[in-house]
Coordinates of N, CA, C and O in Angstrom, one line a residue:
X1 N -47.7 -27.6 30.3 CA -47.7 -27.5 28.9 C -46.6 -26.5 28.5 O -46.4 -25.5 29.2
X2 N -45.7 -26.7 27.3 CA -44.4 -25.9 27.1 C -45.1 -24.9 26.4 O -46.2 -25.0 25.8
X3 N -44.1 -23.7 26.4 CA -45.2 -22.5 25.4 C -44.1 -22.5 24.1 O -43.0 -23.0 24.0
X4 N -44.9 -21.9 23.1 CA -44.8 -22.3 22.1 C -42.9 -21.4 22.2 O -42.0 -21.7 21.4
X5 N -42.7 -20.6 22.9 CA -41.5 -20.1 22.8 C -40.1 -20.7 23.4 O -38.9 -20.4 23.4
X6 N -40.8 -21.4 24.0 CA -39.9 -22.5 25.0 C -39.6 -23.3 23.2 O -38.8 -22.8 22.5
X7 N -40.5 -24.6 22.7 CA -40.8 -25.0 21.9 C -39.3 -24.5 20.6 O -38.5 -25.2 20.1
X8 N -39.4 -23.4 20.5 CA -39.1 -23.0 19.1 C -37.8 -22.7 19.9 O -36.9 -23.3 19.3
X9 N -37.3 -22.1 20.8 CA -36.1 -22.2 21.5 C -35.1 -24.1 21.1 O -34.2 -24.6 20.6
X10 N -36.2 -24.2 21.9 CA -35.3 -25.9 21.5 C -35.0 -26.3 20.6 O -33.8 -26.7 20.5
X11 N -36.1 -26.2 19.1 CA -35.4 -26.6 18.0 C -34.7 -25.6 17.7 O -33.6 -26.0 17.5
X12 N -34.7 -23.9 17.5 CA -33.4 -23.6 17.2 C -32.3 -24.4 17.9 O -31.5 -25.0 17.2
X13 N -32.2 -24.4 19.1 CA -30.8 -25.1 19.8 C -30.6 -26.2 19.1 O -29.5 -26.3 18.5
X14 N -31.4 -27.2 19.1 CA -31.3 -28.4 18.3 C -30.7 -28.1 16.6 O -30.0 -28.9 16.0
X15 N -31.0 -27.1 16.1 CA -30.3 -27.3 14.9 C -29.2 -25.8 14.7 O -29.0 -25.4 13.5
X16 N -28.6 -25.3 15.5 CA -27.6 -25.3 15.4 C -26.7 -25.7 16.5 O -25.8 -25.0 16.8
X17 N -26.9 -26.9 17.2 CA -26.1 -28.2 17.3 C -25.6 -29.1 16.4 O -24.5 -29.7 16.4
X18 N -26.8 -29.2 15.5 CA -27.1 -29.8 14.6 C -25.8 -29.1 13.4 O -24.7 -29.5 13.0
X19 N -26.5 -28.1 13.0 CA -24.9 -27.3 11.9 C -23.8 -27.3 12.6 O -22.8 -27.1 11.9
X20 N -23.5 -27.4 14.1 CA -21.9 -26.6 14.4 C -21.2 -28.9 14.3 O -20.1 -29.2 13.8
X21 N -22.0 -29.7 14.7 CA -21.9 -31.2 14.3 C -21.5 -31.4 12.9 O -20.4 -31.9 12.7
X22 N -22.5 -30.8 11.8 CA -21.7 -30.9 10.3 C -20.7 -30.6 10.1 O -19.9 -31.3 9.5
X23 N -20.3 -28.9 10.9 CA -19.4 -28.0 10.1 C -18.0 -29.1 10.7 O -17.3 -29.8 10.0
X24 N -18.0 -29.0 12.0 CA -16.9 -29.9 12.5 C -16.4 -31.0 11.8 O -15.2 -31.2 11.5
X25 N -17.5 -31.6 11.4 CA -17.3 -33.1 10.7 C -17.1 -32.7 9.3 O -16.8 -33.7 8.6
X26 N -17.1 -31.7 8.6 CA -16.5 -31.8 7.3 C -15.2 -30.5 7.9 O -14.9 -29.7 7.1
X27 N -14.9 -30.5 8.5 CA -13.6 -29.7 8.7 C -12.8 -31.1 8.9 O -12.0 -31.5 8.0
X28 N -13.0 -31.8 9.8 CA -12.1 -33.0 9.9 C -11.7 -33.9 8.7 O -10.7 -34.6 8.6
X29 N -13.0 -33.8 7.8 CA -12.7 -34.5 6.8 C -11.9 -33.8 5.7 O -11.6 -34.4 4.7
X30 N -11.6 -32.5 5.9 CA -11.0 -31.8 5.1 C -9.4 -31.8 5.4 O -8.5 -31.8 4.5
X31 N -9.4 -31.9 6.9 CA -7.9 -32.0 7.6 C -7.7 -33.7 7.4 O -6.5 -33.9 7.2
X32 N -8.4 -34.7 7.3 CA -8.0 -36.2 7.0 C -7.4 -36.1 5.3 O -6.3 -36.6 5.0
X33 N -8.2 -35.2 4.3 CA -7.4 -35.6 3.1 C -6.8 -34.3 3.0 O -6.9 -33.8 1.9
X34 N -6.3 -33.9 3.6 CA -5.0 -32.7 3.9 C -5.0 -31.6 3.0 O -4.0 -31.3 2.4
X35 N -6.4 -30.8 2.8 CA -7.1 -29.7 1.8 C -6.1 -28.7 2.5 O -5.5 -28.0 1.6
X36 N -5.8 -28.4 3.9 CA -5.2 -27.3 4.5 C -4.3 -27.3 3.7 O -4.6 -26.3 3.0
X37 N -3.5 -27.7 3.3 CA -1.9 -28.3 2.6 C -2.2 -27.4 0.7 O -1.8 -26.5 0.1
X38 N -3.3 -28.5 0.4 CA -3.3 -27.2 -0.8 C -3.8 -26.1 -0.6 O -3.3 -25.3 -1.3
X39 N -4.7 -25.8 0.1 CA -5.2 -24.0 0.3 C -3.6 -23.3 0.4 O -3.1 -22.4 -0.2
X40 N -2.9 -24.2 1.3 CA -1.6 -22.8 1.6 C -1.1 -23.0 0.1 O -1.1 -22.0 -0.6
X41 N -0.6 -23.9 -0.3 CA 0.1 -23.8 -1.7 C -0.4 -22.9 -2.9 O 0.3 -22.4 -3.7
X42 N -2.1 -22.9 -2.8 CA -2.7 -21.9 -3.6 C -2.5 -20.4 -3.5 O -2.5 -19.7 -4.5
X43 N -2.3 -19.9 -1.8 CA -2.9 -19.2 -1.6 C -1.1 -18.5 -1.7 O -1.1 -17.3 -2.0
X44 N 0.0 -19.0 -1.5 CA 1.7 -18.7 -1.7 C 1.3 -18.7 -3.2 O 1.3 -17.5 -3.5
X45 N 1.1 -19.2 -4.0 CA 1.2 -19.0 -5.7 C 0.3 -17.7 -6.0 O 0.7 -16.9 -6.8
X46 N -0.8 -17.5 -5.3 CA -1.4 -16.1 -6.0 C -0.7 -15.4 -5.0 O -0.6 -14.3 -5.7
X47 N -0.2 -15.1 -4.0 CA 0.9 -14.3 -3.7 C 1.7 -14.0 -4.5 O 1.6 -13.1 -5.4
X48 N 2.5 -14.7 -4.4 CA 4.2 -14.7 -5.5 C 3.4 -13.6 -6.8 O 3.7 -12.5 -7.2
X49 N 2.3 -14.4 -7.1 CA 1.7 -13.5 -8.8 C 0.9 -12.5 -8.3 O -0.1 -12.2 -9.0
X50 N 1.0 -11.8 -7.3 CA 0.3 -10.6 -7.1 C 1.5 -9.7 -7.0 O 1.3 -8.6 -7.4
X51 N 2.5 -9.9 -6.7 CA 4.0 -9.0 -6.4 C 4.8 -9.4 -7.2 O 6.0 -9.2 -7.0
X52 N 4.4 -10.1 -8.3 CA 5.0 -10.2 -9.8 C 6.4 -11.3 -9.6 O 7.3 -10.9 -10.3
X53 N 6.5 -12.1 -9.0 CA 7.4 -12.7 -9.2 C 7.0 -14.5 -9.4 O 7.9 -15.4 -9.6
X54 N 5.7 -14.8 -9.5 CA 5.4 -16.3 -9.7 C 4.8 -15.0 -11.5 O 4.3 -15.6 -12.5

């Protein structure tokens, strides 16, 4: 018989396999519609307007 700590071991492991599966799969989906691409463009314009030139 498993003890109950064995037990609760597993499903932790089980769910974060389970979240590191999501995070991956919406990171890919973020790099498929090319979000990287606007973060940098966002993140060069509040530059430029922090050191006063955008």
């Amino acid at each position: 018989m498993k003890s109950a700590l064995e037990t609760r071991e597993k499903r932790l492991a089980a769910l974060r396999s389970g979240v590191l599966g999501l995070a991956l799969a919406l990171m890919g989906m973020g790099l498929m519609r090319q979000e990287h691409r606007e973060v940098l463009q966002k993140a060069v314009r509040i530059c430029l307007e922090c050191i006063g030139i955008g």
